[in-house]
Coordinates of C-alpha atoms in Angstrom, one line a residue:
M1 CA 53.6 78.7 240.2
D2 CA 50.7 76.4 240.8
V3 CA 51.3 72.8 241.5
P4 CA 50.2 70.9 238.3
A5 CA 46.9 69.1 238.3
Q6 CA 47.2 65.5 239.7
P7 CA 46.2 62.5 237.6
G8 CA 42.8 61.1 238.5
E9 CA 41.7 64.2 240.4
P10 CA 39.5 66.7 238.5
G11 CA 41.5 69.9 238.6
G12 CA 43.9 68.5 241.1
V13 CA 45.3 71.2 243.4
A14 CA 46.0 73.7 240.7
G15 CA 44.7 77.2 241.4
R16 CA 44.8 76.8 245.2
A17 CA 46.5 80.0 246.4
W18 CA 48.4 78.5 249.3
L19 CA 49.5 75.4 247.3
T20 CA 52.2 77.2 245.3
K21 CA 55.8 76.7 244.5
E22 CA 58.2 79.6 245.0
P23 CA 60.1 80.8 241.9
G24 CA 63.6 79.8 241.9
G25 CA 63.0 76.5 243.7
P26 CA 63.8 73.1 242.4
G27 CA 62.8 72.6 238.8
G28 CA 64.2 75.9 237.6
P29 CA 63.4 79.6 238.2
G30 CA 59.7 80.1 237.6
G31 CA 59.4 76.6 236.0
P32 CA 57.0 73.8 237.1
P33 CA 58.5 70.7 238.8
S34 CA 59.6 68.0 236.5
S35 CA 57.6 64.7 236.8
L36 CA 57.1 61.4 235.2
P37 CA 54.3 61.0 232.7
A38 CA 51.1 60.1 234.5
T39 CA 49.2 56.9 233.8
P40 CA 45.4 57.3 234.0
P41 CA 43.9 55.1 236.7
G42 CA 41.7 53.3 234.2
A43 CA 44.7 52.2 232.2
S44 CA 47.0 51.3 235.1
E45 CA 48.5 47.8 235.4
A46 CA 46.8 47.4 238.8
T47 CA 43.4 48.0 237.1
R48 CA 44.2 45.5 234.4
L49 CA 45.1 42.8 236.8
L50 CA 42.0 43.4 238.9
C51 CA 39.9 43.1 235.8
A52 CA 41.6 39.8 235.0
G53 CA 41.0 38.7 238.6
T54 CA 37.2 38.9 238.1
Y55 CA 37.6 36.1 235.6
M56 CA 39.8 34.0 237.8
D57 CA 38.3 34.3 241.3
A58 CA 34.6 34.0 241.7
G59 CA 34.8 35.2 245.3
F60 CA 36.5 38.4 244.4
R61 CA 34.2 39.0 241.5
D62 CA 31.1 38.5 243.7
A63 CA 32.4 40.8 246.4
V64 CA 33.0 43.6 243.8
V65 CA 29.5 43.2 242.4
D66 CA 27.9 43.1 245.8
E67 CA 29.7 46.3 247.0
L68 CA 29.3 48.4 243.9
Y69 CA 26.3 47.0 242.1
V70 CA 24.0 45.4 244.6
H71 CA 24.5 47.9 247.5
E72 CA 23.4 50.9 245.6
E73 CA 23.2 53.0 248.7
R74 CA 26.9 52.8 249.5
F75 CA 29.4 55.4 248.4
A76 CA 32.4 54.2 246.4
A77 CA 35.6 54.1 248.4
P78 CA 38.5 56.2 247.1
S79 CA 40.3 54.2 244.3
L80 CA 44.0 55.1 244.5
G81 CA 45.7 54.2 241.2
I82 CA 42.8 52.2 239.8
D83 CA 39.4 52.6 238.2
A84 CA 36.9 50.6 240.2
A85 CA 34.2 51.3 237.7
R86 CA 36.1 49.4 235.0
V87 CA 36.7 46.5 237.4
L88 CA 33.0 46.5 238.1
A89 CA 32.2 46.4 234.3
H90 CA 34.5 43.3 233.9
A91 CA 33.1 41.7 237.0
L92 CA 29.5 41.9 235.6
R93 CA 30.7 40.7 232.2
S94 CA 32.6 37.7 233.7
R95 CA 29.6 36.8 235.8
R96 CA 27.4 36.8 232.7
L97 CA 29.8 34.6 230.8
E98 CA 30.2 32.2 233.7
L99 CA 26.4 32.0 234.2
G100 CA 26.0 31.2 230.5
W101 CA 28.6 28.4 230.7
A102 CA 27.1 27.1 233.9
A103 CA 23.6 27.0 232.4
A104 CA 24.9 25.3 229.3
I105 CA 26.7 22.6 231.3
L106 CA 23.7 22.0 233.5
F107 CA 21.4 21.8 230.4
V108 CA 23.6 19.1 228.9
W109 CA 23.2 17.0 232.1
I110 CA 19.5 17.6 232.2
V111 CA 19.1 16.5 228.5
A112 CA 21.4 13.5 229.0
L113 CA 19.4 12.0 231.9
P114 CA 16.2 11.2 229.9
L115 CA 18.1 10.3 226.8
S116 CA 20.1 7.7 228.8
S117 CA 17.0 6.6 230.7
G118 CA 18.7 7.7 233.9
L119 CA 21.9 5.8 233.3
A120 CA 23.9 9.0 233.3
A121 CA 22.9 9.4 237.0
L122 CA 25.4 6.7 237.9
Y123 CA 28.2 9.4 237.5
V124 CA 26.9 11.1 240.6
F125 CA 28.3 8.7 243.1
P126 CA 32.0 8.7 242.1
V127 CA 31.9 12.5 241.5
A128 CA 30.3 13.0 244.9
L129 CA 33.1 10.9 246.4
M130 CA 35.8 13.1 244.8
G131 CA 34.0 16.2 245.9
L132 CA 33.7 14.9 249.5
A133 CA 37.4 14.2 249.4
R134 CA 38.1 17.9 248.7
F135 CA 35.8 18.9 251.5
V136 CA 37.5 16.5 254.0
R137 CA 40.9 17.8 253.0
R138 CA 40.0 21.3 254.2
A139 CA 38.0 20.2 257.2
P140 CA 39.1 21.4 260.7
I141 CA 40.5 18.0 261.8
P142 CA 44.0 16.7 262.3
Q143 CA 46.0 16.9 259.1
W144 CA 47.1 13.3 259.1
L145 CA 43.4 12.2 259.4
A146 CA 42.2 14.6 256.7
R147 CA 44.9 13.6 254.3
G148 CA 44.2 9.9 254.8
V149 CA 40.5 10.0 254.5
S150 CA 40.7 12.4 251.6
F151 CA 43.1 10.0 249.8
L152 CA 40.8 7.0 250.3
L153 CA 37.7 8.9 249.1
R154 CA 39.4 10.4 246.1
W155 CA 40.9 7.1 244.8
Y156 CA 37.7 5.1 245.6
G157 CA 35.8 7.6 243.5
R158 CA 38.4 7.5 240.7
I159 CA 38.4 3.7 240.6
T160 CA 34.6 3.6 240.7
L161 CA 34.4 6.1 237.8
F162 CA 37.0 4.2 235.8
L163 CA 35.2 0.9 236.2
F164 CA 31.9 2.4 235.3
V165 CA 33.3 3.9 232.1
L166 CA 35.0 0.6 231.4
A167 CA 31.7 -1.1 231.7
L168 CA 30.1 1.4 229.3
L169 CA 32.9 0.9 226.8
I170 CA 32.5 -2.9 226.9
A171 CA 28.8 -2.6 226.5
A172 CA 29.0 -0.1 223.7
F173 CA 31.6 -2.0 221.6
T174 CA 30.7 -5.6 222.3
G175 CA 27.1 -6.0 223.5
S176 CA 27.9 -9.6 224.5
A177 CA 26.0 -11.5 227.2
S178 CA 29.3 -12.5 228.9
F179 CA 29.9 -8.8 229.8
G180 CA 28.1 -8.9 233.1
S181 CA 29.7 -12.1 234.4
G182 CA 33.2 -11.4 233.1
V183 CA 33.6 -8.0 234.7
G184 CA 31.1 -8.3 237.6
D185 CA 32.8 -11.3 239.2
S186 CA 36.2 -9.7 239.3
V187 CA 35.4 -6.3 240.7
S188 CA 31.9 -6.7 242.1
D189 CA 32.9 -5.3 245.5
L190 CA 34.3 -2.0 244.3
L191 CA 31.1 -0.3 243.4
P192 CA 28.4 0.7 245.9
D193 CA 25.6 -1.7 246.3
L194 CA 23.1 1.0 245.7
L195 CA 24.0 0.9 242.0
S196 CA 22.8 -2.7 241.7
G197 CA 19.2 -1.5 242.0
F198 CA 19.4 -0.3 238.4
G199 CA 19.6 -4.0 237.4
S200 CA 16.6 -5.3 239.3
S201 CA 14.0 -2.7 239.0
G202 CA 11.2 -5.1 237.9
S203 CA 9.7 -3.4 234.9
G204 CA 10.7 -0.6 232.6
G205 CA 14.1 1.1 232.9
Y206 CA 17.0 -1.3 232.8
G207 CA 15.6 -4.2 234.9
G208 CA 12.9 -5.3 232.6
Y209 CA 15.1 -7.9 230.9
S210 CA 14.7 -11.1 232.8
G211 CA 17.9 -12.6 231.2
Y212 CA 20.0 -10.4 233.5
S213 CA 18.2 -10.5 236.7
G214 CA 20.7 -13.0 238.1
Y215 CA 23.3 -10.3 238.4
S216 CA 21.5 -8.6 241.3
G217 CA 23.2 -10.9 243.8
H218 CA 26.8 -10.5 242.4
G219 CA 27.6 -7.3 244.3
A220 CA 28.0 -3.6 243.3
L221 CA 29.7 -3.9 239.9
S222 CA 27.3 -6.6 238.9
G223 CA 24.5 -4.0 239.3
V224 CA 26.4 -1.6 237.1
A225 CA 27.0 -4.3 234.6
T226 CA 23.4 -5.3 234.6
S227 CA 22.4 -1.6 234.1
V228 CA 24.3 -1.3 230.9
S229 CA 24.4 -4.8 229.5
Y230 CA 20.7 -5.0 229.0
V231 CA 21.3 -3.5 225.6
E232 CA 22.1 -6.9 224.4
V233 CA 18.3 -7.6 224.5
A234 CA 18.3 -11.3 225.2
Q235 CA 15.0 -11.6 223.4
G236 CA 16.7 -10.5 220.2
S237 CA 14.6 -7.4 219.7
S238 CA 16.4 -5.2 217.1
A239 CA 14.6 -2.1 218.1
G240 CA 15.3 -2.6 221.8
S241 CA 19.0 -3.2 221.0
D242 CA 19.3 0.1 219.1
S243 CA 17.6 1.9 221.9
G244 CA 19.9 0.4 224.6
L245 CA 23.0 1.2 222.6
L246 CA 21.8 4.8 222.2
Q247 CA 21.4 5.2 225.9
V248 CA 24.9 3.7 226.6
W249 CA 26.5 6.0 224.0
V250 CA 24.7 9.0 225.4
T251 CA 26.1 8.1 228.9
L252 CA 29.5 7.5 227.5
L253 CA 29.8 10.7 225.5
L254 CA 28.3 12.9 228.2
P255 CA 31.7 13.6 230.0
L256 CA 33.4 14.2 226.7
L257 CA 30.9 16.8 225.8
V258 CA 31.2 18.5 229.2
A259 CA 35.0 18.4 228.9
A260 CA 34.7 20.1 225.6
M261 CA 32.6 22.9 227.1
V262 CA 35.2 23.2 230.0
W263 CA 37.9 23.5 227.4
M264 CA 36.0 26.2 225.5
Q265 CA 35.3 28.1 228.6
Q266 CA 39.0 28.2 229.6
G267 CA 39.9 29.1 226.0
Q268 CA 37.5 32.1 226.2
F269 CA 39.3 33.4 229.3
A270 CA 42.6 33.0 227.6
R271 CA 41.3 35.0 224.6
V272 CA 40.1 37.8 226.9
L273 CA 43.5 38.0 228.5
A274 CA 45.1 38.1 225.0
G275 CA 42.6 40.6 223.7
E276 CA 40.9 43.4 225.5
L277 CA 42.9 42.8 228.7
S278 CA 46.3 42.6 227.0
R279 CA 48.9 45.3 227.9
E280 CA 48.6 46.7 224.3
R281 CA 44.8 47.0 224.1
F282 CA 43.8 47.7 227.7
P283 CA 44.5 51.5 227.6
D284 CA 41.9 51.8 224.9
V285 CA 38.9 52.2 227.2
M286 CA 36.4 53.1 224.5
N287 CA 36.8 49.8 222.7
D288 CA 36.5 47.7 225.8
P289 CA 33.5 45.3 225.4
A290 CA 32.8 45.4 229.1
E291 CA 32.4 49.2 228.9
R292 CA 29.8 49.0 226.2
A293 CA 27.3 46.9 228.2
E294 CA 23.7 48.2 228.2
G295 CA 21.4 48.7 231.1
M296 CA 20.2 51.8 232.9
R297 CA 21.3 50.6 236.3
F298 CA 24.7 49.7 235.0
R299 CA 25.2 53.1 233.4
R300 CA 23.9 55.0 236.4
L301 CA 26.2 53.2 238.9
M302 CA 29.2 53.4 236.6
D303 CA 28.8 57.2 236.5
R304 CA 28.4 57.4 240.3
V305 CA 31.5 55.3 241.0
R306 CA 33.6 57.4 238.6
I307 CA 32.4 60.7 240.3
E308 CA 33.0 59.4 243.8
Q309 CA 36.2 57.3 243.6
H310 CA 38.6 60.0 242.4
G311 CA 37.0 63.1 243.9
P312 CA 38.6 65.2 246.7
L313 CA 35.5 64.6 248.8
V314 CA 35.6 61.4 250.8
M315 CA 32.3 60.1 252.2
Y316 CA 33.2 57.7 254.9
R317 CA 31.8 55.2 257.4
A318 CA 32.7 56.0 261.0
A319 CA 34.0 52.5 261.6
D320 CA 36.5 52.7 258.8
P321 CA 37.2 56.3 257.7
F322 CA 40.3 55.5 255.6
C323 CA 38.6 52.7 253.6
G324 CA 40.4 52.4 250.3
A325 CA 43.7 53.8 251.4
G326 CA 45.0 50.4 252.6
W327 CA 46.6 49.3 255.8
S328 CA 47.6 51.7 258.5
Y329 CA 51.4 52.1 258.8
K330 CA 52.8 53.6 261.9
T331 CA 50.4 56.5 262.4
W332 CA 51.8 59.2 264.7
S333 CA 50.9 62.6 266.1
L334 CA 52.8 65.4 267.8
S335 CA 51.8 68.5 269.8
V336 CA 54.1 71.4 270.8
E337 CA 53.6 74.8 272.4
L338 CA 53.7 77.8 270.1
N339 CA 56.3 79.8 272.0
P340 CA 57.3 83.2 270.4
R341 CA 60.9 84.0 269.8
S342 CA 62.5 86.8 271.9
D343 CA 64.1 88.5 268.9
R344 CA 60.9 89.3 267.0
K345 CA 57.2 89.6 267.3
A346 CA 55.3 86.5 266.5
E347 CA 52.7 86.6 263.7
P348 CA 49.3 84.9 263.6
L349 CA 49.8 81.3 262.4
D350 CA 46.9 79.3 261.0
N351 CA 46.6 75.9 259.4
S352 CA 46.7 77.2 255.8
A353 CA 50.0 79.0 256.4
I354 CA 51.6 75.8 257.6
L355 CA 50.3 73.7 254.7
A356 CA 51.5 76.4 252.3
R357 CA 55.1 75.7 253.4
I358 CA 54.7 71.9 253.3
V359 CA 53.4 71.5 249.8
P360 CA 56.3 73.1 247.8
L361 CA 58.8 71.0 249.7
V362 CA 57.0 67.8 249.0
A363 CA 56.3 68.8 245.3
A364 CA 60.1 69.4 244.9
L365 CA 60.6 65.6 245.3
R366 CA 59.4 65.3 241.7
V367 CA 62.6 67.0 240.5
P368 CA 65.6 64.6 239.9
S369 CA 69.0 65.6 241.5
P370 CA 71.5 67.1 239.2
H371 CA 73.1 64.5 236.9
G372 CA 75.3 66.6 234.7
S373 CA 72.9 66.8 231.7
P374 CA 69.1 67.1 231.2
A375 CA 69.0 63.8 229.4
A376 CA 70.6 62.0 232.4
A377 CA 68.2 63.7 234.8
D378 CA 65.2 62.8 232.7
A379 CA 66.2 59.2 232.7
V380 CA 65.7 58.9 236.4
R381 CA 62.7 56.6 237.0
D382 CA 62.2 57.1 240.8
R383 CA 58.5 56.9 241.6
L384 CA 58.8 60.1 243.7
R385 CA 58.9 61.9 240.4
A386 CA 55.2 61.0 240.0
I387 CA 54.2 62.0 243.5
E388 CA 50.6 63.2 243.7
I389 CA 49.5 66.0 246.2
D390 CA 45.9 67.1 246.7
E391 CA 43.6 68.2 249.5
C392 CA 40.7 66.0 250.6
V393 CA 37.8 66.6 253.0
F394 CA 36.3 63.7 254.9
L395 CA 32.5 63.9 255.5
P396 CA 30.4 61.3 257.3
A397 CA 27.8 59.6 255.1
E398 CA 25.1 59.5 257.8
G399 CA 22.5 62.2 257.5
L400 CA 22.2 62.5 253.8
P401 CA 18.8 61.9 252.2
T402 CA 20.2 60.4 249.0
R403 CA 23.5 59.4 247.5
E404 CA 23.2 62.1 244.9
A405 CA 23.0 64.8 247.6
A406 CA 26.7 64.5 248.5
P407 CA 28.5 67.8 247.7
Y408 CA 30.8 66.7 244.9
A409 CA 30.3 69.8 242.9
P410 CA 33.4 72.0 242.8
Q411 CA 31.7 75.0 244.5
A412 CA 30.2 72.9 247.2
F413 CA 33.5 71.1 247.9
E414 CA 35.4 74.4 248.0
Q415 CA 33.0 75.6 250.7
H416 CA 33.6 72.5 252.8
R417 CA 37.4 72.7 252.2
A418 CA 37.6 76.4 253.3
A419 CA 35.7 75.7 256.5
A420 CA 37.3 72.3 257.3
V421 CA 40.9 73.5 257.0
E422 CA 40.6 75.7 260.0
E423 CA 37.8 74.4 262.1
G424 CA 39.4 71.2 263.4
G425 CA 36.1 69.4 263.6
E426 CA 35.6 65.8 264.7
T427 CA 33.5 64.5 261.8
R428 CA 34.5 66.9 259.0
R429 CA 38.2 66.7 258.6
H430 CA 40.6 68.2 256.2
F431 CA 43.8 66.3 255.1
L432 CA 46.6 67.0 252.8
R433 CA 46.9 63.7 250.8
I434 CA 50.3 62.7 249.4
R435 CA 50.5 59.6 247.3
V436 CA 53.2 57.6 245.6
G437 CA 52.1 54.7 243.3
G438 CA 55.1 52.4 243.1
W439 CA 55.5 49.1 241.2
E440 CA 53.0 50.1 238.6
E441 CA 50.4 50.9 241.2
G442 CA 51.0 47.5 242.8
V443 CA 52.3 49.1 246.0
V444 CA 50.6 52.5 246.9
T445 CA 51.9 54.6 249.7
T446 CA 49.6 57.4 250.9
V447 CA 50.4 59.9 253.7
F448 CA 47.5 61.9 255.2
V449 CA 48.7 65.1 256.9
R450 CA 46.5 67.2 259.2
V451 CA 47.6 70.3 261.1
H452 CA 45.7 72.3 263.7
T453 CA 46.4 75.2 266.0
Q454 CA 44.4 75.6 269.1
G455 CA 45.0 77.4 272.4
G456 CA 48.6 78.2 271.7
M457 CA 49.3 74.6 270.7
L458 CA 50.3 73.1 267.3
M459 CA 49.0 69.6 266.6
L460 CA 50.5 67.6 263.7
E461 CA 48.8 64.3 262.7
V462 CA 50.4 62.0 260.1
A463 CA 48.5 58.9 259.0
P464 CA 50.5 56.8 256.5
H465 CA 48.6 54.0 254.7
V466 CA 49.9 51.4 252.3
L467 CA 48.1 49.3 249.7
W468 CA 50.1 46.1 249.4
P469 CA 50.6 44.0 246.2
L470 CA 47.7 42.3 244.4
R471 CA 47.0 38.6 244.9
Q472 CA 49.6 36.4 243.3
L473 CA 46.9 34.7 241.2
F474 CA 46.1 38.0 239.6
Q475 CA 49.7 38.8 239.0
D476 CA 50.1 35.4 237.2
A477 CA 47.1 36.0 234.9
D478 CA 49.2 36.6 231.8
R479 CA 51.4 33.7 232.5
I480 CA 48.4 31.3 233.0
A481 CA 46.7 32.5 229.9
H482 CA 49.9 32.3 227.8
Q483 CA 50.6 28.8 229.0
Y484 CA 47.1 27.6 228.2
R485 CA 47.1 29.2 224.7
H486 CA 50.5 27.7 223.8
H487 CA 49.8 24.3 225.3
H488 CA 49.4 21.3 222.9
H489 CA 45.9 19.8 222.4
F490 CA 46.6 16.6 224.3
G491 CA 47.5 18.6 227.4
K492 CA 44.4 20.8 227.1
A493 CA 42.3 17.7 226.7
V494 CA 43.7 16.1 229.9
W495 CA 43.3 19.4 231.8
A496 CA 39.6 19.6 230.7
L497 CA 38.9 16.0 231.6
T498 CA 40.4 16.3 235.1
R499 CA 38.1 19.2 235.8
T500 CA 35.0 17.6 234.2
P501 CA 33.9 15.7 237.4
R502 CA 33.5 18.9 239.4
S503 CA 31.9 20.9 236.5
A504 CA 28.3 20.0 237.3
G505 CA 28.7 20.9 241.0
D506 CA 30.5 24.2 240.1
A507 CA 27.7 25.0 237.6
V508 CA 25.0 24.5 240.2
L509 CA 26.9 26.7 242.7
T510 CA 27.4 29.4 240.1
L511 CA 23.7 29.5 239.3
V512 CA 22.8 29.6 243.0
R513 CA 25.1 32.5 243.6
G514 CA 23.7 34.3 240.6
L515 CA 20.1 33.7 241.8
Q516 CA 21.0 34.9 245.3
S517 CA 22.5 38.1 243.9
A518 CA 19.4 38.7 241.7
W519 CA 17.1 37.9 244.6
R520 CA 18.9 40.5 246.8
L521 CA 18.8 43.0 244.0
A522 CA 15.0 42.5 243.7
T523 CA 14.0 42.2 247.3
A524 CA 16.5 43.9 249.6
G525 CA 15.5 47.4 248.8
H526 CA 19.0 48.9 248.6
D527 CA 17.9 51.4 246.1
A528 CA 15.6 53.0 248.6
A529 CA 17.9 52.8 251.6
L530 CA 19.6 55.8 253.2
P531 CA 23.2 56.4 252.0
E532 CA 26.1 54.9 254.0
G533 CA 29.8 54.8 253.7
P534 CA 31.7 52.2 251.7
G535 CA 31.8 48.7 253.2
A536 CA 34.8 47.6 251.2
A537 CA 37.3 48.9 248.6
V538 CA 38.0 47.1 245.3
R539 CA 41.7 47.7 245.6
E540 CA 41.8 46.3 249.2
L541 CA 39.7 43.3 248.2
G542 CA 42.3 42.4 245.6
S543 CA 45.4 42.8 247.8
Y544 CA 47.3 39.9 249.3
G545 CA 48.9 41.8 252.2
E546 CA 52.4 40.5 251.7
S547 CA 55.3 42.2 250.0
S548 CA 58.9 41.5 249.0
L549 CA 61.9 43.0 250.7
F550 CA 62.4 45.4 247.8
Q551 CA 58.8 46.7 248.2
D552 CA 59.2 47.1 251.9
M553 CA 62.4 49.1 251.4
D554 CA 60.6 51.3 248.8
V555 CA 57.7 52.0 251.2
A556 CA 60.1 52.9 254.0
R557 CA 62.0 55.2 251.7
Y558 CA 58.9 57.0 250.5
L559 CA 57.5 57.5 254.0
K560 CA 60.8 58.7 255.5
T561 CA 61.3 61.1 252.6
I562 CA 57.8 62.5 252.7
Q563 CA 57.7 62.8 256.5
Q564 CA 61.1 64.6 256.5
R565 CA 59.7 67.2 254.0
V566 CA 56.5 67.6 256.1
A567 CA 58.6 68.2 259.2
A568 CA 60.7 70.7 257.3
G569 CA 57.7 72.6 256.1
V570 CA 56.3 72.9 259.6
T571 CA 59.6 74.0 260.9
T572 CA 59.9 76.6 258.2
A573 CA 56.4 77.9 258.9
L574 CA 57.1 78.2 262.6
R575 CA 60.4 80.0 262.1
E576 CA 59.0 82.5 259.5
A577 CA 56.1 83.3 261.8
G578 CA 58.4 84.1 264.7
Y579 CA 58.0 81.0 266.8
Q580 CA 60.6 78.8 268.5
T581 CA 61.4 75.6 266.6
E582 CA 63.9 73.8 269.0
E583 CA 61.2 71.8 270.8
F584 CA 59.5 70.7 267.6
E585 CA 62.8 69.7 265.9
Q586 CA 63.8 67.7 269.0
R587 CA 60.5 65.8 269.3
I588 CA 60.0 65.2 265.6
V589 CA 63.2 63.1 265.4
H590 CA 61.8 60.6 267.9
V591 CA 58.1 60.6 267.2
A592 CA 58.3 60.4 263.4
E593 CA 60.6 57.3 263.7
G594 CA 58.0 55.5 265.7
G595 CA 59.4 56.1 269.2
T596 CA 58.3 58.0 272.2
Y597 CA 59.8 61.3 273.2
V598 CA 60.5 61.6 277.0
E599 CA 61.0 65.2 278.0
S600 CA 62.2 64.4 281.5
A601 CA 62.5 61.3 283.5
Q602 CA 63.5 60.3 287.0
G603 CA 64.4 56.8 288.1
A604 CA 64.7 53.8 285.8
I605 CA 63.7 53.7 282.1
G606 CA 63.2 50.5 280.2
I607 CA 64.0 50.4 276.5
G608 CA 62.9 47.4 274.4
D609 CA 60.1 44.9 274.7
H610 CA 58.8 43.0 277.7
N611 CA 60.6 44.9 280.4
T612 CA 59.5 44.8 284.0
I613 CA 60.6 47.8 286.2
T614 CA 60.2 47.6 290.0
H615 CA 60.4 50.8 292.0
N616 CA 60.9 50.4 295.7
A617 CA 60.0 53.7 297.4
G618 CA 61.4 54.4 300.8
G619 CA 59.2 55.2 303.9
S620 CA 56.1 53.3 305.0
S621 CA 55.6 49.7 304.3
G622 CA 53.3 48.7 301.5
S623 CA 54.7 51.5 299.2
S624 CA 56.5 49.0 297.0
R625 CA 54.9 48.5 293.6
S626 CA 55.8 47.0 290.3
S627 CA 54.7 48.2 286.8
R628 CA 55.2 46.9 283.3
S629 CA 56.7 49.5 281.0
T630 CA 55.5 50.4 277.6
S631 CA 57.9 49.3 274.9
S632 CA 59.7 52.2 273.2
S633 CA 61.3 52.1 269.8
T634 CA 63.4 54.7 268.0
G635 CA 63.0 53.0 264.7
S636 CA 62.8 49.6 263.1
G637 CA 63.7 48.0 259.9
P638 CA 61.4 48.2 256.9
T639 CA 60.3 44.6 257.2
G640 CA 59.5 44.8 260.8
S641 CA 57.6 48.1 260.4
A642 CA 55.6 46.6 257.6
A643 CA 54.6 43.6 259.6
K644 CA 53.5 45.7 262.6
G645 CA 51.6 48.2 260.5
R646 CA 49.3 45.8 258.7
K647 CA 45.9 44.8 259.8

């Protein structure tokens, strides 16, 4: 029976003659292996959290847009367990929304400046102090100095802002001439002297009222008091008084309006998490607003990404051929002589024959062990029941005239597969790809297997790779959105007010990043560049690189189980073809566990790390030498293996 088509792979490995399961094997006579229901990559939990991450992390979002949208010449990296095209759609949507909010916040500031006759500019100094405090806190200086300077700057900015708002409140609600002297004399040294210029500007602005020119010598706060208390209009002009009060109220209400916009922006994110990115609605791809975006470039690149990311053909960059598969995890290889047995004549053994014995053994891992009843066996949730097996061919991206010239058509790929499986080439390589998506695609274990026979030798290459969990911020997206939606209004207002001081700076940076991306899109000429392999993978960009002990244990179990079946398949192929298997069985025990097999040795052998072995040879003087041994391991725990295997 053919191995069932794998999720996410058009056609999977079904119909491949040498990828078959023997009748009577696990799963019942003549019946297909039992497996867990497959989740489409576009509806997986990992895809949902990555889409949420585009609204939470501007750096991640910009990296996704730059890789898949700006660099049109780059092939999409394999997306194991996710749909990178859907992540790109939400990245573009979240950027549009953020650019809209940034433009609105900056527009409010621009309108407020002339309406307040420049009085709103006095917010810049305390806000800049608090921003400088955040910069100093992350500066590469001693921590005690960074914390101390940051504390002083932060609180100086807060006190300055508080006194300025207090001055505005007094001016707005009293308008008395005693305002300047009452407040200015008590805290005149707390505000910067540069602000006093607003109170002695000569003509126009705020210094045109001679009744308040005496405040210019009272220190910093006297200058602020002068700048706002002019609304009293000593000459008694009713029209001037109304104009001055309007400017004060505009300045006073500006942070409240910006805080309301910050509140609404966060509320929109919470609604997105509760709506189209909720667990209930996310599987409905057709009704996703991000998928319905217009634009020829958007549609063209979305289609290209969906063709390339889940295809069996991998267009790679020579510097990082396994881009998208994650972090390398204890890669190993083994070579043995093909020695015929004495009791029978050996048959020709090619690579396809060996792979034909590996696949059914690995596919049998989908079948639960006997549990006494079909219902009990069906209740087993081991992720090995959803194991995916397919063939893939790696081709270098260099040399193609256009990105569309890549041979993704089924007939073209079949020609490459048939040639690559036996040729053992350097740039075109054939692999058997075995994948287990654990923890709802949060931890993806992929084993690439390559066999090659040449000159009476059998070479077996096994390259395990692991995609580690997503960033903790992405995993907490639902919790953050739920907490915000169910928080009381006072808490939301305080949250928005605390983030108001940085909103203008964040808006400027957001618009600058958007303009930079648009400028590169218009001038860099990526659409006319020669194709190249992927520079980054969406799933790897969203990974944190750390895992729990449970996840490390699962990865170790998947790898040991798969590698055991791979070794068993090679052993069976050798035995059935009439070759000796003792040497292979002896070496595979050591090499597959991460150790080094020593066929014969004379003298001292060091086992462990940091050993120094000194061999004193007899005979002539000067023959003594010392050498440092290479550490040898016959296996390590899951946690240690994971730490060593990650980049």
